[in-house]
Amino acid sequence: MQKSLVTALATLTTLTGTAHADVTPSSASESDTNSGWFATVDKTLEEQPHWVCPLVTVFPQLIEQYRYDEIVQNKVGETTLTNNGSGVRGLELIPSEHVEILIGQPGYMNLQTPRTTTSGWTDETLLMKYRFLAANEEHGNYVVSGFMGVSLPTGNTPFTQNATVTTPTLAVGKGWGTRGQGVAVMSTLSESFPSGNQNYLGEPVVWNTAFQGHFSNYFWPEIETSLTHWKGGQFSGKDQLIVTYGINFGRITLEGRTKLTLGIGYQTANMSGFSTFGSGWIATTRLIF
């Protein structure tokens, strides 16, 4: 797992360095937008809305970034679950105009009870996005995409699902306003299909929606909802609604095309009659290139 993370970071460093190679200060902007890998990236980004990634809902747009999340959940019995890395986050790349691939960074979990502490890696995740339709703020301000995610049973006991899980997803978004200020709604609907261990995992259907505002150059407040309905498995027939109250800060220019976005949010799962945890916090760091 550590080797995969090192490889991903090395790839990020190489790509970022390529953006600045053989570029003089006077021609940096022209070179970034008219040659090489980043010509495709810039064209792709310009064709779609310029919102920032929500804290929880997977971004309907395409993006190139490295993302690292920290999640802390408070469970019953004075139990705390910490997820370092979060799984469906990691290195995101745009190899062609309508396609993004995500190489997930497996999360490192720490489950702490009053008597014991259990730690280990979660499963490896991969995701491909295909953007069907998009228009930037001047031409409609919307996006429609499809995802196909795969989770591989590479994690440590008890943090692996012990099965390959495929998750097709439909993602949509609509915004109102300009690039400088406005509001947007982003939503995804997915269902997961495990290759085995169905009696435990079931086939959860997840509907995520993010309501995001943009009222100044760097502040993006949001409210997100995540509704899960379990079909089969240990939670068969149950529903869980998680609400996240958060804010993102970005995009903060670091050097050249490299930008930084930070985000933090508070989560509560007590909005429905059933929940797998009580409350928690999520923090995110994203290096955009």
PDB file of N, CA and C in Angstrom, residues 178-229:
ATOM      1  N   THR A 178     -22.091  33.378 -11.730  1.00  0.00           N
ATOM      2  CA  THR A 178     -20.888  33.574 -12.531  1.00  0.00           C
ATOM      3  C   THR A 178     -19.729  32.783 -11.923  1.00  0.00           C
ATOM      4  N   ARG A 179     -18.564  32.917 -12.527  1.00  0.00           N
ATOM      5  CA  ARG A 179     -17.374  32.265 -11.979  1.00  0.00           C
ATOM      6  C   ARG A 179     -16.960  32.915 -10.654  1.00  0.00           C
ATOM      7  N   GLY A 180     -17.331  34.148 -10.449  1.00  0.00           N
ATOM      8  CA  GLY A 180     -16.950  34.855  -9.241  1.00  0.00           C
ATOM      9  C   GLY A 180     -17.858  34.607  -8.062  1.00  0.00           C
ATOM     10  N   GLN A 181     -19.151  34.378  -8.323  1.00  0.00           N
ATOM     11  CA  GLN A 181     -20.083  34.104  -7.243  1.00  0.00           C
ATOM     12  C   GLN A 181     -21.316  33.402  -7.802  1.00  0.00           C
ATOM     13  N   GLY A 182     -21.960  32.615  -6.937  1.00  0.00           N
ATOM     14  CA  GLY A 182     -23.139  31.890  -7.376  1.00  0.00           C
ATOM     15  C   GLY A 182     -23.425  30.705  -6.475  1.00  0.00           C
ATOM     16  N   VAL A 183     -24.336  29.844  -6.927  1.00  0.00           N
ATOM     17  CA  VAL A 183     -24.679  28.631  -6.191  1.00  0.00           C
ATOM     18  C   VAL A 183     -24.733  27.468  -7.171  1.00  0.00           C
ATOM     19  N   ALA A 184     -24.593  26.258  -6.635  1.00  0.00           N
ATOM     20  CA  ALA A 184     -24.629  25.060  -7.473  1.00  0.00           C
ATOM     21  C   ALA A 184     -25.193  23.896  -6.673  1.00  0.00           C
ATOM     22  N   VAL A 185     -25.831  22.977  -7.387  1.00  0.00           N
ATOM     23  CA  VAL A 185     -26.309  21.722  -6.820  1.00  0.00           C
ATOM     24  C   VAL A 185     -25.666  20.590  -7.604  1.00  0.00           C
ATOM     25  N   MET A 186     -25.004  19.672  -6.894  1.00  0.00           N
ATOM     26  CA  MET A 186     -24.393  18.493  -7.497  1.00  0.00           C
ATOM     27  C   MET A 186     -24.966  17.246  -6.857  1.00  0.00           C
ATOM     28  N   SER A 187     -25.251  16.213  -7.674  1.00  0.00           N
ATOM     29  CA  SER A 187     -25.888  15.021  -7.132  1.00  0.00           C
ATOM     30  C   SER A 187     -25.383  13.774  -7.842  1.00  0.00           C
ATOM     31  N   THR A 188     -25.218  12.691  -7.084  1.00  0.00           N
ATOM     32  CA  THR A 188     -24.810  11.404  -7.643  1.00  0.00           C
ATOM     33  C   THR A 188     -25.737  10.307  -7.117  1.00  0.00           C
ATOM     34  N   LEU A 189     -25.998   9.315  -7.960  1.00  0.00           N
ATOM     35  CA  LEU A 189     -26.809   8.158  -7.581  1.00  0.00           C
ATOM     36  C   LEU A 189     -26.063   6.903  -7.995  1.00  0.00           C
ATOM     37  N   SER A 190     -25.817   6.007  -7.030  1.00  0.00           N
ATOM     38  CA  SER A 190     -25.005   4.822  -7.320  1.00  0.00           C
ATOM     39  C   SER A 190     -25.593   3.594  -6.641  1.00  0.00           C
ATOM     40  N   GLU A 191     -25.196   2.434  -7.146  1.00  0.00           N
ATOM     41  CA  GLU A 191     -25.514   1.164  -6.495  1.00  0.00           C
ATOM     42  C   GLU A 191     -24.289   0.268  -6.605  1.00  0.00           C
ATOM     43  N   SER A 192     -23.943  -0.400  -5.503  1.00  0.00           N
ATOM     44  CA  SER A 192     -22.755  -1.246  -5.460  1.00  0.00           C
ATOM     45  C   SER A 192     -23.134  -2.719  -5.601  1.00  0.00           C
ATOM     46  N   PHE A 193     -22.295  -3.450  -6.361  1.00  0.00           N
ATOM     47  CA  PHE A 193     -22.555  -4.864  -6.633  1.00  0.00           C
ATOM     48  C   PHE A 193     -21.312  -5.686  -6.266  1.00  0.00           C
ATOM     49  N   PRO A 194     -21.315  -6.355  -5.121  1.00  0.00           N
ATOM     50  CA  PRO A 194     -20.156  -7.165  -4.722  1.00  0.00           C
ATOM     51  C   PRO A 194     -20.127  -8.498  -5.456  1.00  0.00           C
ATOM     52  N   SER A 195     -18.907  -8.988  -5.724  1.00  0.00           N
ATOM     53  CA  SER A 195     -18.744 -10.284  -6.383  1.00  0.00           C
ATOM     54  C   SER A 195     -18.969 -11.443  -5.420  1.00  0.00           C
ATOM     55  N   GLY A 196     -18.978 -11.185  -4.147  1.00  0.00           N
ATOM     56  CA  GLY A 196     -19.201 -12.193  -3.118  1.00  0.00           C
ATOM     57  C   GLY A 196     -19.506 -11.508  -1.798  1.00  0.00           C
ATOM     58  N   ASN A 197     -19.681 -12.309  -0.749  1.00  0.00           N
ATOM     59  CA  ASN A 197     -19.955 -11.772   0.587  1.00  0.00           C
ATOM     60  C   ASN A 197     -21.235 -10.936   0.628  1.00  0.00           C
ATOM     61  N   GLN A 198     -22.207 -11.294  -0.272  1.00  0.00           N
ATOM     62  CA  GLN A 198     -23.446 -10.517  -0.340  1.00  0.00           C
ATOM     63  C   GLN A 198     -24.249 -10.564   0.953  1.00  0.00           C
ATOM     64  N   ASN A 199     -24.163 -11.672   1.672  1.00  0.00           N
ATOM     65  CA  ASN A 199     -24.939 -11.785   2.910  1.00  0.00           C
ATOM     66  C   ASN A 199     -24.547 -10.721   3.930  1.00  0.00           C
ATOM     67  N   TYR A 200     -23.322 -10.226   3.814  1.00  0.00           N
ATOM     68  CA  TYR A 200     -22.846  -9.184   4.725  1.00  0.00           C
ATOM     69  C   TYR A 200     -22.937  -7.802   4.085  1.00  0.00           C
ATOM     70  N   LEU A 201     -22.503  -7.674   2.820  1.00  0.00           N
ATOM     71  CA  LEU A 201     -22.399  -6.363   2.184  1.00  0.00           C
ATOM     72  C   LEU A 201     -23.720  -5.869   1.608  1.00  0.00           C
ATOM     73  N   GLY A 202     -24.507  -6.777   1.038  1.00  0.00           N
ATOM     74  CA  GLY A 202     -25.713  -6.364   0.345  1.00  0.00           C
ATOM     75  C   GLY A 202     -25.376  -5.556  -0.906  1.00  0.00           C
ATOM     76  N   GLU A 203     -26.371  -4.813  -1.396  1.00  0.00           N
ATOM     77  CA  GLU A 203     -26.188  -3.961  -2.566  1.00  0.00           C
ATOM     78  C   GLU A 203     -26.703  -2.559  -2.230  1.00  0.00           C
ATOM     79  N   PRO A 204     -25.902  -1.772  -1.516  1.00  0.00           N
ATOM     80  CA  PRO A 204     -26.361  -0.448  -1.076  1.00  0.00           C
ATOM     81  C   PRO A 204     -26.555   0.530  -2.231  1.00  0.00           C
ATOM     82  N   VAL A 205     -27.653   1.272  -2.168  1.00  0.00           N
ATOM     83  CA  VAL A 205     -27.933   2.356  -3.105  1.00  0.00           C
ATOM     84  C   VAL A 205     -27.664   3.671  -2.368  1.00  0.00           C
ATOM     85  N   VAL A 206     -26.828   4.534  -2.955  1.00  0.00           N
ATOM     86  CA  VAL A 206     -26.418   5.769  -2.284  1.00  0.00           C
ATOM     87  C   VAL A 206     -26.760   6.972  -3.163  1.00  0.00           C
ATOM     88  N   TRP A 207     -27.459   7.921  -2.560  1.00  0.00           N
ATOM     89  CA  TRP A 207     -27.813   9.169  -3.241  1.00  0.00           C
ATOM     90  C   TRP A 207     -27.182  10.325  -2.477  1.00  0.00           C
ATOM     91  N   ASN A 208     -26.180  10.951  -3.083  1.00  0.00           N
ATOM     92  CA  ASN A 208     -25.484  12.089  -2.479  1.00  0.00           C
ATOM     93  C   ASN A 208     -25.873  13.382  -3.193  1.00  0.00           C
ATOM     94  N   THR A 209     -26.067  14.443  -2.430  1.00  0.00           N
ATOM     95  CA  THR A 209     -26.368  15.751  -3.016  1.00  0.00           C
ATOM     96  C   THR A 209     -25.614  16.832  -2.246  1.00  0.00           C
ATOM     97  N   ALA A 210     -24.967  17.724  -2.999  1.00  0.00           N
ATOM     98  CA  ALA A 210     -24.235  18.837  -2.397  1.00  0.00           C
ATOM     99  C   ALA A 210     -24.854  20.158  -2.839  1.00  0.00           C
ATOM    100  N   PHE A 211     -25.150  21.024  -1.867  1.00  0.00           N
ATOM    101  CA  PHE A 211     -25.641  22.374  -2.125  1.00  0.00           C
ATOM    102  C   PHE A 211     -24.495  23.325  -1.779  1.00  0.00           C
ATOM    103  N   GLN A 212     -23.934  23.962  -2.800  1.00  0.00           N
ATOM    104  CA  GLN A 212     -22.694  24.719  -2.620  1.00  0.00           C
ATOM    105  C   GLN A 212     -22.873  26.174  -3.026  1.00  0.00           C
ATOM    106  N   GLY A 213     -22.308  27.085  -2.224  1.00  0.00           N
ATOM    107  CA  GLY A 213     -22.313  28.499  -2.554  1.00  0.00           C
ATOM    108  C   GLY A 213     -20.911  28.998  -2.823  1.00  0.00           C
ATOM    109  N   HIS A 214     -20.824  30.131  -3.509  1.00  0.00           N
ATOM    110  CA  HIS A 214     -19.529  30.758  -3.800  1.00  0.00           C
ATOM    111  C   HIS A 214     -19.748  32.259  -3.754  1.00  0.00           C
ATOM    112  N   PHE A 215     -19.299  32.880  -2.665  1.00  0.00           N
ATOM    113  CA  PHE A 215     -19.645  34.276  -2.432  1.00  0.00           C
ATOM    114  C   PHE A 215     -18.435  35.204  -2.379  1.00  0.00           C
ATOM    115  N   SER A 216     -17.246  34.646  -2.510  1.00  0.00           N
ATOM    116  CA  SER A 216     -16.037  35.463  -2.597  1.00  0.00           C
ATOM    117  C   SER A 216     -14.991  34.626  -3.309  1.00  0.00           C
ATOM    118  N   ASN A 217     -13.794  35.169  -3.419  1.00  0.00           N
ATOM    119  CA  ASN A 217     -12.782  34.474  -4.222  1.00  0.00           C
ATOM    120  C   ASN A 217     -12.399  33.109  -3.677  1.00  0.00           C
ATOM    121  N   TYR A 218     -12.424  32.943  -2.346  1.00  0.00           N
ATOM    122  CA  TYR A 218     -11.851  31.732  -1.779  1.00  0.00           C
ATOM    123  C   TYR A 218     -12.779  30.939  -0.855  1.00  0.00           C
ATOM    124  N   PHE A 219     -14.021  31.350  -0.661  1.00  0.00           N
ATOM    125  CA  PHE A 219     -14.885  30.689   0.313  1.00  0.00           C
ATOM    126  C   PHE A 219     -16.070  30.017  -0.371  1.00  0.00           C
ATOM    127  N   TRP A 220     -16.214  28.700  -0.103  1.00  0.00           N
ATOM    128  CA  TRP A 220     -17.251  27.893  -0.729  1.00  0.00           C
ATOM    129  C   TRP A 220     -18.010  27.120   0.358  1.00  0.00           C
ATOM    130  N   PRO A 221     -18.988  27.724   1.041  1.00  0.00           N
ATOM    131  CA  PRO A 221     -19.766  26.992   2.046  1.00  0.00           C
ATOM    132  C   PRO A 221     -20.695  25.979   1.376  1.00  0.00           C
ATOM    133  N   GLU A 222     -21.061  24.933   2.116  1.00  0.00           N
ATOM    134  CA  GLU A 222     -21.894  23.892   1.528  1.00  0.00           C
ATOM    135  C   GLU A 222     -22.652  23.104   2.598  1.00  0.00           C
ATOM    136  N   ILE A 223     -23.732  22.477   2.162  1.00  0.00           N
ATOM    137  CA  ILE A 223     -24.443  21.461   2.933  1.00  0.00           C
ATOM    138  C   ILE A 223     -24.592  20.248   2.025  1.00  0.00           C
ATOM    139  N   GLU A 224     -24.260  19.076   2.542  1.00  0.00           N
ATOM    140  CA  GLU A 224     -24.375  17.852   1.758  1.00  0.00           C
ATOM    141  C   GLU A 224     -25.241  16.837   2.480  1.00  0.00           C
ATOM    142  N   THR A 225     -26.000  16.070   1.696  1.00  0.00           N
ATOM    143  CA  THR A 225     -26.767  14.958   2.240  1.00  0.00           C
ATOM    144  C   THR A 225     -26.336  13.670   1.560  1.00  0.00           C
ATOM    145  N   SER A 226     -26.332  12.584   2.320  1.00  0.00           N
ATOM    146  CA  SER A 226     -25.989  11.264   1.789  1.00  0.00           C
ATOM    147  C   SER A 226     -27.001  10.264   2.326  1.00  0.00           C
ATOM    148  N   LEU A 227     -27.853   9.769   1.440  1.00  0.00           N
ATOM    149  CA  LEU A 227     -28.894   8.814   1.813  1.00  0.00           C
ATOM    150  C   LEU A 227     -28.525   7.434   1.287  1.00  0.00           C
ATOM    151  N   THR A 228     -28.401   6.468   2.189  1.00  0.00           N
ATOM    152  CA  THR A 228     -28.064   5.093   1.812  1.00  0.00           C
ATOM    153  C   THR A 228     -29.235   4.176   2.125  1.00  0.00           C
ATOM    154  N   HIS A 229     -29.611   3.354   1.140  1.00  0.00           N
ATOM    155  CA  HIS A 229     -30.617   2.309   1.337  1.00  0.00           C
ATOM    156  C   HIS A 229     -29.957   0.964   1.045  1.00  0.00           C
TER     157      HIS A 229
END
